């Protein structure tokens, strides 16, 4: 007896289980990775297996995925799309920006952008995890990564508990990666828009990246406030056209989505149509499909099964494909004419037979949308939308300047270089010309300092001066300071600057002073006696005259080299020859009052400026007054100071301490 009772219980349990399985929607049974991949691989219409797999048991059961408080994380910083999102926010009257944070791998800090006229700082994070932790209310991930890294970053975003929607902008994402993303998203009740998408928009609330284009287009399409139409398309470009069309003949868009043109979109046309059917504010649905694939047939089945109870106006583009004898590949990866079932004609017929409003051509699509909307309005199913005047979006300064609307004063003037073109220019000379003509450092100095190309003998003289002044041993004040700083463990720039800071009236400044005083004396036609004795009465030593080591019978070799070069190449050496006469007079007083390298460079530079014929008297006076010669000394000596820094670092010298015996301690 117990045996028979056991059999009865087992049979009853079997029948009950079978009955319960019949009650469970087929899509719930089909959500697994392998099955999902198989469905996609065979182009099986999604609705035959899953009519609303995104939202079964999810927090998005009502169908709406965006709102006026939706915030996003933007991956891979792109200034223009982010600014367009913020401008849309301001246009819609949002209180908070829709971009909560920017993810830029390897970078952190803040990025300045505009929210209306107010400049705001949006946080920049180096990783997806840190951004999600910092902005837990941001549930949309907008991925502007390249096709190489879009899949990996999107999957990582989907794994974050705070992220509900991922939009992948890149096209060309490997199909195997896309299928893996689709499977993961459906298993975890999340939404993927794209790849190869421009994104989506909820009118008056939130938009993704560049969706709907410019602010002018958004205003023209009345997307700054919600309408009554839900729109879904594969094409982002055609979405912009349809937003305009729908705005002309209806009260506008409530939500629009471009699912992307790849073969395997993360979400399908029917997925979003089924969402729209659950959004009370949407009264009618417009669908723009295209030839290739069988996505539209899932919409056909949803219509036939009564899962959609709102009017659907649909058109599948690509009817011209039948004019070609061979298979045609249109713009999108998925828009490829295949068998008869994937043709635009077959899809349009199937949609019409299922109850959708399908026009005879794309040209008649607008009329079909208009008639459907007007019928709903007549039936009282659509209440008139209260029109509002959107605020004026301030124009960016750069675009306003280009359009000639404003005149903005500049803050810096530059006459020596320009890097705005294809290549940098020095005083109007392109970098390629400088290299191709074999110009040297002297030529670059002549362009950047004097704003003209000096004769070769002039630039060669400048180079000789740089070489001769590059260093004067480790004991002069500049080198000493540099060495001490380098031995203290400081970096190159700090060591260099510590040496340069000693350049002044007693170290290096004599070049400038020599040029000033010798020029003044020569121009006033003072004799060497008058010049020297006049300086003596003023208590000023003659700059450029005198040396600690060199004597009249042991002259500075550098001075002799400079004089020889000038007498050989310069058209005139009047200032230098005057300095030689002064030297003859000073040597009669003391054997160490010989011309030094400062005096030679100072006077010869005057001869260079005057003898080249390329400078006016006023320009020469200005060059001397400004301190060009001191600049030449600074430039030259920097070479030696850098060398001393490297030398100490290379030798691994310890911290310098001055010896006690070299200090006089006194009270």
Short mmCIF file of C-alpha atoms in Angstrom, two decimals, residues 338-578:
data_model
loop_
_atom_site.label_atom_id
_atom_site.label_comp_id
_atom_site.label_asym_id
_atom_site.label_seq_id
_atom_site.Cartn_x
_atom_site.Cartn_y
_atom_site.Cartn_z
CA UNK A 338 21.18 38.65 -47.04
CA UNK A 339 18.29 36.28 -47.66
CA UNK A 340 14.73 37.25 -48.46
CA UNK A 341 13.74 37.28 -44.76
CA UNK A 342 16.40 39.92 -44.03
CA UNK A 343 15.30 42.25 -46.81
CA UNK A 344 13.63 45.55 -46.02
CA UNK A 345 10.55 44.59 -48.06
CA UNK A 346 9.98 41.36 -46.11
CA UNK A 347 10.37 43.07 -42.76
CA UNK A 348 8.06 45.95 -43.69
CA UNK A 349 5.38 43.49 -44.82
CA UNK A 350 5.72 41.42 -41.65
CA UNK A 351 5.42 44.50 -39.46
CA UNK A 352 2.37 45.70 -41.34
CA UNK A 353 0.72 42.29 -41.13
CA UNK A 354 1.37 42.29 -37.37
CA UNK A 355 -0.49 45.56 -36.91
CA UNK A 356 2.19 48.25 -37.15
CA UNK A 357 1.53 51.39 -39.19
CA UNK A 358 3.93 50.96 -42.13
CA UNK A 359 4.01 53.53 -44.95
CA UNK A 360 4.60 52.73 -48.61
CA UNK A 361 7.96 54.57 -48.58
CA UNK A 362 10.27 56.49 -46.30
CA UNK A 363 8.96 59.71 -47.80
CA UNK A 364 5.47 58.78 -46.52
CA UNK A 365 6.79 57.93 -43.04
CA UNK A 366 6.25 61.47 -41.75
CA UNK A 367 2.60 61.45 -42.86
CA UNK A 368 2.00 58.11 -41.15
CA UNK A 369 3.44 59.44 -37.88
CA UNK A 370 1.35 62.59 -38.16
CA UNK A 371 -1.90 60.72 -38.82
CA UNK A 372 -1.29 58.34 -35.92
CA UNK A 373 -0.56 61.19 -33.53
CA UNK A 374 -3.56 63.25 -34.62
CA UNK A 375 -5.85 60.27 -34.18
CA UNK A 376 -4.61 59.78 -30.60
CA UNK A 377 -5.08 63.49 -29.93
CA UNK A 378 -8.64 63.37 -31.27
CA UNK A 379 -9.40 60.42 -29.03
CA UNK A 380 -8.18 62.45 -26.06
CA UNK A 381 -5.30 60.08 -25.33
CA UNK A 382 -2.70 62.84 -25.69
CA UNK A 383 -2.96 66.06 -23.71
CA UNK A 384 -1.48 69.22 -25.24
CA UNK A 385 2.11 69.88 -24.17
CA UNK A 386 2.73 73.21 -22.48
CA UNK A 387 5.38 74.97 -24.53
CA UNK A 388 8.26 76.59 -22.66
CA UNK A 389 11.04 78.93 -23.69
CA UNK A 390 14.40 77.31 -22.99
CA UNK A 391 17.18 79.45 -21.49
CA UNK A 392 19.91 80.84 -23.70
CA UNK A 393 23.07 78.74 -23.64
CA UNK A 394 26.13 81.02 -23.35
CA UNK A 395 28.39 80.64 -26.35
CA UNK A 396 31.97 79.51 -25.78
CA UNK A 397 34.50 82.29 -26.19
CA UNK A 398 36.50 80.47 -28.89
CA UNK A 399 33.47 79.84 -31.09
CA UNK A 400 32.18 83.36 -30.51
CA UNK A 401 35.54 84.81 -31.57
CA UNK A 402 35.62 82.64 -34.70
CA UNK A 403 32.11 83.69 -35.64
CA UNK A 404 33.00 87.37 -35.16
CA UNK A 405 30.45 87.94 -32.40
CA UNK A 406 32.88 89.21 -29.80
CA UNK A 407 36.23 90.97 -29.55
CA UNK A 408 38.21 89.51 -26.69
CA UNK A 409 41.40 91.26 -25.55
CA UNK A 410 44.50 89.11 -25.42
CA UNK A 411 46.66 88.85 -22.32
CA UNK A 412 50.05 88.07 -23.87
CA UNK A 413 51.77 89.41 -26.99
CA UNK A 414 54.33 87.29 -28.82
CA UNK A 415 56.34 88.51 -31.81
CA UNK A 416 59.11 85.91 -31.89
CA UNK A 417 57.41 82.52 -32.26
CA UNK A 418 54.14 80.90 -33.27
CA UNK A 419 53.09 77.28 -32.74
CA UNK A 420 49.51 77.49 -34.09
CA UNK A 421 50.20 76.14 -37.57
CA UNK A 422 51.37 72.79 -38.86
CA UNK A 423 54.84 73.42 -37.42
CA UNK A 424 56.39 75.93 -35.00
CA UNK A 425 57.90 79.07 -36.49
CA UNK A 426 60.72 81.25 -35.14
CA UNK A 427 60.19 84.86 -36.26
CA UNK A 428 58.12 83.57 -39.15
CA UNK A 429 60.68 80.97 -40.25
CA UNK A 430 59.23 77.40 -40.17
CA UNK A 431 61.12 74.81 -38.18
CA UNK A 432 61.58 72.67 -41.29
CA UNK A 433 63.36 75.56 -43.04
CA UNK A 434 65.72 75.99 -40.08
CA UNK A 435 66.66 72.32 -40.24
CA UNK A 436 66.79 72.01 -44.03
CA UNK A 437 69.07 75.06 -44.38
CA UNK A 438 71.43 73.74 -41.71
CA UNK A 439 71.01 76.73 -39.44
CA UNK A 440 72.81 76.65 -36.10
CA UNK A 441 72.27 77.88 -32.56
CA UNK A 442 73.43 81.36 -33.58
CA UNK A 443 70.73 81.50 -36.25
CA UNK A 444 68.06 80.45 -33.75
CA UNK A 445 69.26 83.15 -31.32
CA UNK A 446 69.16 85.76 -34.08
CA UNK A 447 65.55 84.81 -34.91
CA UNK A 448 64.28 84.60 -31.33
CA UNK A 449 66.25 87.54 -29.92
CA UNK A 450 66.53 89.94 -32.84
CA UNK A 451 63.54 88.73 -34.93
CA UNK A 452 65.61 88.58 -38.11
CA UNK A 453 68.10 86.33 -39.86
CA UNK A 454 71.55 87.82 -39.34
CA UNK A 455 74.45 87.23 -41.76
CA UNK A 456 76.40 84.06 -41.22
CA UNK A 457 79.44 85.86 -39.75
CA UNK A 458 77.16 87.39 -37.10
CA UNK A 459 75.56 84.10 -36.05
CA UNK A 460 78.97 82.44 -36.10
CA UNK A 461 80.32 85.14 -33.77
CA UNK A 462 77.38 84.56 -31.40
CA UNK A 463 78.17 80.83 -31.34
CA UNK A 464 81.84 81.56 -30.59
CA UNK A 465 80.80 83.79 -27.68
CA UNK A 466 78.58 81.01 -26.30
CA UNK A 467 81.41 78.52 -26.54
CA UNK A 468 83.99 80.82 -24.94
CA UNK A 469 81.70 81.81 -22.05
CA UNK A 470 80.27 78.36 -21.37
CA UNK A 471 82.48 77.81 -18.33
CA UNK A 472 85.27 79.41 -16.33
CA UNK A 473 86.20 76.61 -13.96
CA UNK A 474 84.70 75.36 -10.67
CA UNK A 475 85.83 78.27 -8.49
CA UNK A 476 83.79 81.18 -9.87
CA UNK A 477 80.72 82.03 -7.83
CA UNK A 478 78.11 80.59 -10.23
CA UNK A 479 79.87 77.22 -10.60
CA UNK A 480 80.59 77.08 -6.85
CA UNK A 481 76.94 77.62 -5.97
CA UNK A 482 75.85 75.01 -8.49
CA UNK A 483 78.34 72.45 -7.16
CA UNK A 484 77.29 73.01 -3.54
CA UNK A 485 73.59 72.69 -4.47
CA UNK A 486 74.15 69.53 -6.52
CA UNK A 487 76.10 67.97 -3.64
CA UNK A 488 73.16 68.76 -1.36
CA UNK A 489 71.13 66.31 -3.46
CA UNK A 490 69.04 68.89 -5.29
CA UNK A 491 67.77 68.33 -8.84
CA UNK A 492 69.23 69.74 -12.05
CA UNK A 493 66.97 72.79 -12.29
CA UNK A 494 67.55 73.79 -8.66
CA UNK A 495 71.32 73.42 -9.05
CA UNK A 496 71.32 75.41 -12.29
CA UNK A 497 69.19 78.22 -10.86
CA UNK A 498 71.36 78.54 -7.75
CA UNK A 499 74.32 79.26 -10.01
CA UNK A 500 72.43 81.59 -12.34
CA UNK A 501 71.24 83.68 -9.40
CA UNK A 502 74.82 84.85 -8.77
CA UNK A 503 75.00 86.48 -12.21
CA UNK A 504 74.87 90.22 -11.74
CA UNK A 505 77.04 93.36 -11.61
CA UNK A 506 80.09 91.46 -10.28
CA UNK A 507 79.67 88.22 -12.21
CA UNK A 508 78.65 88.41 -15.85
CA UNK A 509 77.22 91.93 -15.71
CA UNK A 510 80.48 93.43 -16.94
CA UNK A 511 79.58 92.44 -20.52
CA UNK A 512 76.53 94.70 -20.50
CA UNK A 513 78.34 97.50 -18.71
CA UNK A 514 81.32 97.32 -21.08
CA UNK A 515 79.00 97.76 -24.06
CA UNK A 516 77.15 100.67 -22.42
CA UNK A 517 80.19 102.65 -21.26
CA UNK A 518 82.37 102.08 -24.33
CA UNK A 519 79.47 102.97 -26.65
CA UNK A 520 78.76 106.16 -24.73
CA UNK A 521 82.43 107.19 -24.73
CA UNK A 522 82.93 106.46 -28.43
CA UNK A 523 79.70 108.16 -29.50
CA UNK A 524 80.70 111.25 -27.47
CA UNK A 525 84.15 111.13 -29.09
CA UNK A 526 85.99 110.98 -25.77
CA UNK A 527 89.70 110.27 -25.92
CA UNK A 528 90.94 107.22 -23.95
CA UNK A 529 92.39 109.65 -21.40
CA UNK A 530 89.09 111.53 -20.99
CA UNK A 531 87.14 108.30 -20.75
CA UNK A 532 89.35 106.57 -18.15
CA UNK A 533 89.97 109.65 -16.01
CA UNK A 534 86.29 110.59 -16.17
CA UNK A 535 85.32 107.15 -14.89
CA UNK A 536 87.97 107.44 -12.16
CA UNK A 537 86.52 110.73 -10.94
CA UNK A 538 83.07 109.04 -10.71
CA UNK A 539 84.58 106.20 -8.71
CA UNK A 540 83.68 103.63 -11.36
CA UNK A 541 86.07 101.01 -12.64
CA UNK A 542 86.18 100.71 -16.41
CA UNK A 543 84.16 97.54 -17.18
CA UNK A 544 85.87 95.10 -19.53
CA UNK A 545 89.35 96.21 -18.39
CA UNK A 546 91.40 94.32 -15.82
CA UNK A 547 92.20 90.71 -15.00
CA UNK A 548 93.39 88.83 -11.91
CA UNK A 549 95.74 86.57 -13.83
CA UNK A 550 96.35 87.94 -17.32
CA UNK A 551 98.85 90.74 -18.03
CA UNK A 552 99.90 92.89 -20.91
CA UNK A 553 102.56 90.34 -21.82
CA UNK A 554 100.22 87.36 -21.18
CA UNK A 555 96.95 88.24 -22.81
CA UNK A 556 93.72 86.26 -22.62
CA UNK A 557 93.65 83.81 -25.53
CA UNK A 558 89.87 84.16 -25.79
CA UNK A 559 90.20 87.89 -26.39
CA UNK A 560 92.76 87.31 -29.14
CA UNK A 561 90.48 84.74 -30.85
CA UNK A 562 87.51 87.12 -30.81
CA UNK A 563 89.58 90.02 -32.15
CA UNK A 564 91.04 87.88 -34.92
CA UNK A 565 87.61 86.65 -36.02
CA UNK A 566 86.17 90.17 -36.01
CA UNK A 567 89.03 91.72 -37.94
CA UNK A 568 88.68 88.93 -40.51
CA UNK A 569 84.88 88.93 -40.97
CA UNK A 570 83.35 92.14 -39.60
CA UNK A 571 82.92 95.06 -42.00
CA UNK A 572 83.83 97.43 -39.16
CA UNK A 573 85.44 97.04 -35.72
CA UNK A 574 85.40 100.70 -34.61
CA UNK A 575 84.18 100.01 -31.07
CA UNK A 576 86.69 97.23 -30.51
CA UNK A 577 89.57 99.33 -31.85
CA UNK A 578 88.52 102.15 -29.50
#
